């Protein structure tokens, strides 16, 4: 414990610096902040993902694209209006459709992700077909995601 | 003489910390639950995928005139353009030949509680119907197990 004399020399005031006490308070405050951050950050991310519709629209696009493929035949050329997906993705600093829509011909899977930090929403399609030539076109009505359906060759990626 | 277990008086701190932790968990959970309820729990494509599978299989069976033997054959998947692995992992399909009562199950077929006349409300992801082709009359029930 350190002591030092105060300015008023008549009534000698001793200020006691309890270093341990100070560190206890700092420790408690720091612990409180860490715990609050651990809980608050995931909650804020969850709310943000719901509020900008990223999760819901990812589910929508993955579901609709899987449905399109399930009802498609080899040789079909399909398109879906991807304006909303690209609008949300741009807000989340994603510019290219290649970073939003992921087709996996090996796994018969379409994944959609509109935020760098979020997990992609994936759906599997039962039709044994491959998706190739995936491109995004900008038309008067907005963005269009176009892709072709071909017979599965067990290995190609679109 | 009473023996003091917490000589530096830290018991109260830990008790308060537990209460603080409890409230943080309750508040964070409450906010997450509240926002999820407000924004909705998501979309359900299960029933629609079940219907798509049913339509694909029934159309294939009608067009290609498939019987039980052909369905049991390994070429069935190729004939109907179905991915075997995906079908077993994420979908469910049951084909029953009505006259002989022969059953063919793909995936976890019991998940639908198969009764084509009254598919229960708690199994909305299953879609069923009858198909007739040159090989007989079949009951097909299809469903999706994707969430």
XYZ file of C-alpha atoms in Angstrom:
305
model
C 0.000 0.000 0.000
C 1.340 3.414 -1.004
C 0.623 6.624 0.919
C 1.428 10.203 0.124
C 0.809 13.497 1.791
C -1.982 15.743 0.600
C -1.656 19.500 -0.115
C -3.265 20.495 3.157
C -0.321 20.075 5.425
C -2.264 21.042 8.599
C -4.563 18.130 8.453
C -2.406 15.572 6.925
C -4.578 13.638 4.604
C -3.336 10.374 3.537
C -4.686 9.023 0.317
C -4.465 5.332 0.242
C -4.110 3.816 -3.113
C -5.403 0.338 -2.977
C -3.870 -1.057 -6.108
C -5.513 -4.421 -5.654
C -8.961 -2.826 -5.289
C -8.474 -0.825 -8.470
C -7.446 -3.882 -10.419
C -10.483 -5.753 -9.045
C -12.834 -3.100 -10.412
C -11.047 -3.029 -13.755
C -11.196 -6.812 -13.888
C -14.952 -6.847 -13.158
C -15.693 -4.156 -15.734
C -13.550 -5.877 -18.355
C -15.213 -9.227 -17.680
C -18.646 -7.598 -17.912
C -17.770 -5.989 -21.252
C -16.366 -9.242 -22.674
C -19.479 -11.188 -21.661
C -21.799 -8.503 -23.000
C -19.891 -8.485 -26.318
C -20.028 -12.295 -26.516
C -23.827 -12.154 -26.253
C -24.548 -8.854 -27.963
C -22.484 -9.389 -31.151
C -24.236 -12.630 -32.260
C -27.629 -11.112 -31.399
C -26.838 -7.976 -33.440
C -25.618 -10.091 -36.378
C -28.796 -12.188 -36.138
C -31.026 -9.088 -36.097
C -29.078 -7.493 -38.951
C -29.388 -10.629 -41.073
C -33.146 -10.741 -40.439
C -33.658 -7.005 -40.883
C -32.048 -6.739 -44.333
C -33.845 -9.916 -45.412
C -30.604 -11.699 -46.315
C -31.562 -14.991 -44.662
C -35.113 -15.062 -45.968
C -34.112 -14.147 -49.529
C -31.276 -16.690 -49.499
C -33.830 -19.349 -48.579
C -36.158 -18.085 -51.283
C -33.585 -18.120 -54.076
C -32.056 -21.489 -53.140
C -35.551 -23.024 -52.900
C -36.765 -21.530 -56.176
C -33.632 -22.465 -58.129
C -33.738 -26.049 -56.764
C -37.408 -26.179 -57.808
C -36.548 -24.929 -61.305
C -33.888 -27.630 -61.704
C -36.177 -30.361 -60.312
C -38.714 -29.504 -63.010
C -36.178 -29.054 -65.806
C -35.015 -31.334 -68.577
C -31.683 -31.646 -70.285
C -31.217 -28.835 -72.805
C -33.411 -26.328 -70.987
C -32.164 -22.796 -70.469
C -33.488 -21.314 -67.273
C -33.560 -17.820 -65.840
C -34.639 -16.240 -62.597
C -34.961 -12.585 -61.644
C -32.039 -12.059 -59.268
C -32.540 -8.294 -58.739
C -33.443 -8.585 -55.058
C -30.519 -10.926 -54.340
C -28.042 -8.597 -56.032
C -29.541 -5.543 -54.311
C -29.047 -7.130 -50.864
C -25.618 -8.474 -51.842
C -24.426 -5.028 -52.977
C -25.515 -3.553 -49.634
C -23.283 -6.197 -48.058
C -20.314 -5.347 -50.329
C -20.733 -8.296 -52.726
C -20.711 -7.221 -56.377
C -20.562 -10.376 -58.489
C -23.300 -12.998 -58.925
C -20.508 -15.590 -58.675
C -20.172 -14.699 -54.988
C -23.933 -14.974 -54.438
C -25.015 -18.127 -56.307
C -22.933 -21.310 -55.988
C -23.835 -24.387 -58.028
C -22.274 -27.734 -57.187
C -22.876 -30.382 -59.815
C -21.020 -33.000 -57.767
C -23.338 -32.546 -54.789
C -26.514 -31.596 -56.736
C -26.640 -28.496 -54.623
C -27.377 -24.793 -55.016
C -26.149 -22.407 -52.325
C -27.041 -18.736 -51.990
C -25.221 -16.206 -49.849
C -25.783 -12.455 -49.823
C -23.461 -11.460 -46.999
C -19.753 -12.167 -46.671
C -20.125 -13.018 -42.999
C -23.212 -15.221 -43.204
C -23.482 -18.934 -43.870
C -24.811 -19.837 -47.328
C -28.296 -21.308 -47.571
C -28.173 -24.527 -49.581
C -30.751 -26.846 -51.110
C -30.313 -30.162 -52.889
C -32.119 -31.097 -56.086
C -33.029 -34.701 -56.845
C -32.763 -34.447 -60.642
C -29.511 -35.914 -61.890
C -28.682 -32.950 -64.102
C -25.785 -30.539 -64.351
C -25.922 -26.765 -64.346
C -23.539 -25.051 -66.776
C -22.944 -21.644 -68.293
C -24.124 -19.613 -65.309
C -24.242 -15.900 -66.092
C -25.924 -12.745 -64.916
C -27.531 -10.377 -67.398
C -28.766 -6.893 -66.678
C -32.045 -6.083 -68.399
C -34.563 -3.231 -68.129
C -36.458 -5.146 -65.465
C -33.322 -5.839 -63.416
C -30.783 -8.607 -62.993
C -31.408 -12.000 -64.528
C -29.523 -15.125 -63.520
C -29.364 -17.481 -66.494
C -28.068 -21.040 -66.630
C -28.269 -24.101 -68.843
C -29.253 -27.612 -67.882
C -27.335 -30.527 -69.331
C -27.165 -34.252 -68.686
C -25.073 -35.182 -65.677
C -21.564 -36.303 -66.483
C -20.661 -36.811 -62.814
C -17.908 -34.310 -62.460
C -18.495 -31.089 -64.367
C -19.020 -27.815 -62.611
C -21.075 -24.951 -63.966
C -16.102 -19.055 16.695
C -17.572 -18.910 13.218
C -15.213 -19.967 10.528
C -15.311 -17.607 7.570
C -15.081 -19.441 4.304
C -14.855 -16.385 2.103
C -12.268 -14.359 3.898
C -11.984 -11.636 1.301
C -15.746 -11.249 0.817
C -15.833 -12.363 -2.814
C -18.898 -14.600 -2.434
C -21.256 -11.711 -3.007
C -19.394 -10.741 -6.173
C -19.779 -14.200 -7.640
C -23.454 -14.292 -6.672
C -23.998 -10.971 -8.447
C -22.011 -12.194 -11.423
C -24.269 -15.248 -11.767
C -27.331 -13.006 -11.694
C -25.733 -10.683 -14.275
C -24.932 -13.646 -16.526
C -28.463 -14.984 -16.155
C -29.989 -11.646 -17.155
C -27.645 -11.234 -20.126
C -28.614 -14.718 -21.394
C -32.333 -14.028 -20.852
C -32.187 -10.630 -22.574
C -30.084 -11.886 -25.529
C -32.323 -14.936 -25.945
C -35.429 -12.777 -25.676
C -34.210 -10.364 -28.351
C -33.244 -13.232 -30.706
C -36.595 -14.982 -30.146
C -38.600 -11.773 -30.485
C -36.958 -10.738 -33.748
C -37.301 -14.278 -35.154
C -41.032 -14.229 -34.377
C -41.384 -10.722 -35.835
C -39.492 -11.460 -39.066
C -40.802 -15.010 -39.453
C -39.188 -18.428 -39.162
C -38.441 -18.882 -42.847
C -39.856 -20.563 -45.895
C -40.977 -24.157 -46.210
C -40.153 -25.790 -49.530
C -40.610 -29.339 -48.191
C -44.109 -29.941 -49.481
C -43.385 -28.371 -52.846
C -40.251 -30.518 -53.252
C -42.272 -33.610 -52.298
C -44.814 -32.695 -54.981
C -42.036 -32.194 -57.546
C -40.580 -35.624 -56.756
C -44.020 -37.222 -56.942
C -44.692 -35.575 -60.320
C -41.281 -36.564 -61.685
C -41.603 -40.225 -60.631
C -45.250 -40.627 -61.636
C -44.612 -39.035 -65.054
C -41.565 -41.248 -65.582
C -43.499 -44.376 -64.603
C -46.341 -43.490 -66.951
C -44.161 -42.473 -69.897
C -41.682 -45.344 -69.613
C -44.290 -47.900 -68.419
C -42.247 -49.042 -65.456
C -43.233 -51.949 -63.239
C -41.793 -53.144 -59.932
C -38.958 -55.049 -61.625
C -37.842 -51.994 -63.578
C -38.062 -49.796 -60.485
C -35.924 -52.232 -58.502
C -33.359 -52.236 -61.292
C -30.292 -50.026 -60.963
C -31.183 -48.299 -64.243
C -34.312 -46.817 -62.648
C -32.351 -43.753 -61.476
C -30.919 -43.145 -64.929
C -34.246 -43.780 -66.643
C -36.042 -41.253 -64.445
C -33.025 -38.896 -64.155
C -32.855 -39.197 -60.365
C -29.746 -38.871 -58.214
C -29.674 -41.973 -56.011
C -27.490 -40.471 -53.293
C -29.579 -37.300 -52.966
C -32.831 -39.286 -53.076
C -31.757 -41.471 -50.147
C -30.176 -38.651 -48.144
C -32.647 -35.788 -48.474
C -35.870 -37.191 -49.883
C -38.180 -40.081 -49.276
C -40.098 -42.149 -51.805
C -42.347 -45.151 -51.519
C -43.859 -47.020 -54.436
C -46.455 -49.700 -53.786
C -47.858 -52.028 -56.382
C -51.503 -52.181 -55.410
C -52.460 -55.628 -56.723
C -49.474 -57.572 -55.377
C -48.889 -55.314 -52.387
C -45.165 -55.117 -53.166
C -43.337 -52.152 -51.639
C -40.225 -50.317 -52.703
C -38.797 -47.743 -50.307
C -36.174 -45.109 -51.059
C -34.726 -43.177 -48.146
C -36.439 -43.099 -44.772
C -39.853 -44.068 -46.060
C -41.447 -44.389 -42.628
C -41.106 -40.634 -42.132
C -44.374 -40.053 -43.972
C -46.536 -42.458 -41.889
C -47.813 -43.760 -45.165
C -51.535 -43.856 -45.539
C -52.388 -42.430 -48.914
C -56.050 -41.946 -48.029
C -55.302 -39.614 -45.124
C -51.805 -38.182 -44.943
C -51.582 -36.754 -41.418
C -51.279 -33.046 -40.791
C -48.008 -33.498 -38.966
C -46.412 -34.884 -42.148
C -46.974 -32.007 -44.557
C -43.854 -32.707 -46.559
C -45.312 -35.858 -48.124
C -47.379 -35.927 -51.263
C -49.119 -39.036 -52.517
C -51.269 -40.312 -55.341
C -52.089 -43.187 -57.681
C -50.520 -43.990 -61.018
C -51.754 -46.460 -63.592
C -49.671 -47.733 -66.473
C -49.522 -50.927 -68.503
C -47.735 -52.710 -65.653
C -50.427 -52.134 -63.021
C -51.687 -49.644 -60.484
C -49.214 -48.026 -58.125
C -49.426 -45.804 -55.078
C -46.573 -43.307 -54.935
C -45.764 -41.217 -51.906
C -42.923 -38.732 -52.057
C -41.531 -36.300 -49.544
C -38.621 -34.029 -48.768
C -36.537 -34.197 -45.616
C -34.706 -30.955 -46.282
C -35.248 -28.224 -43.684
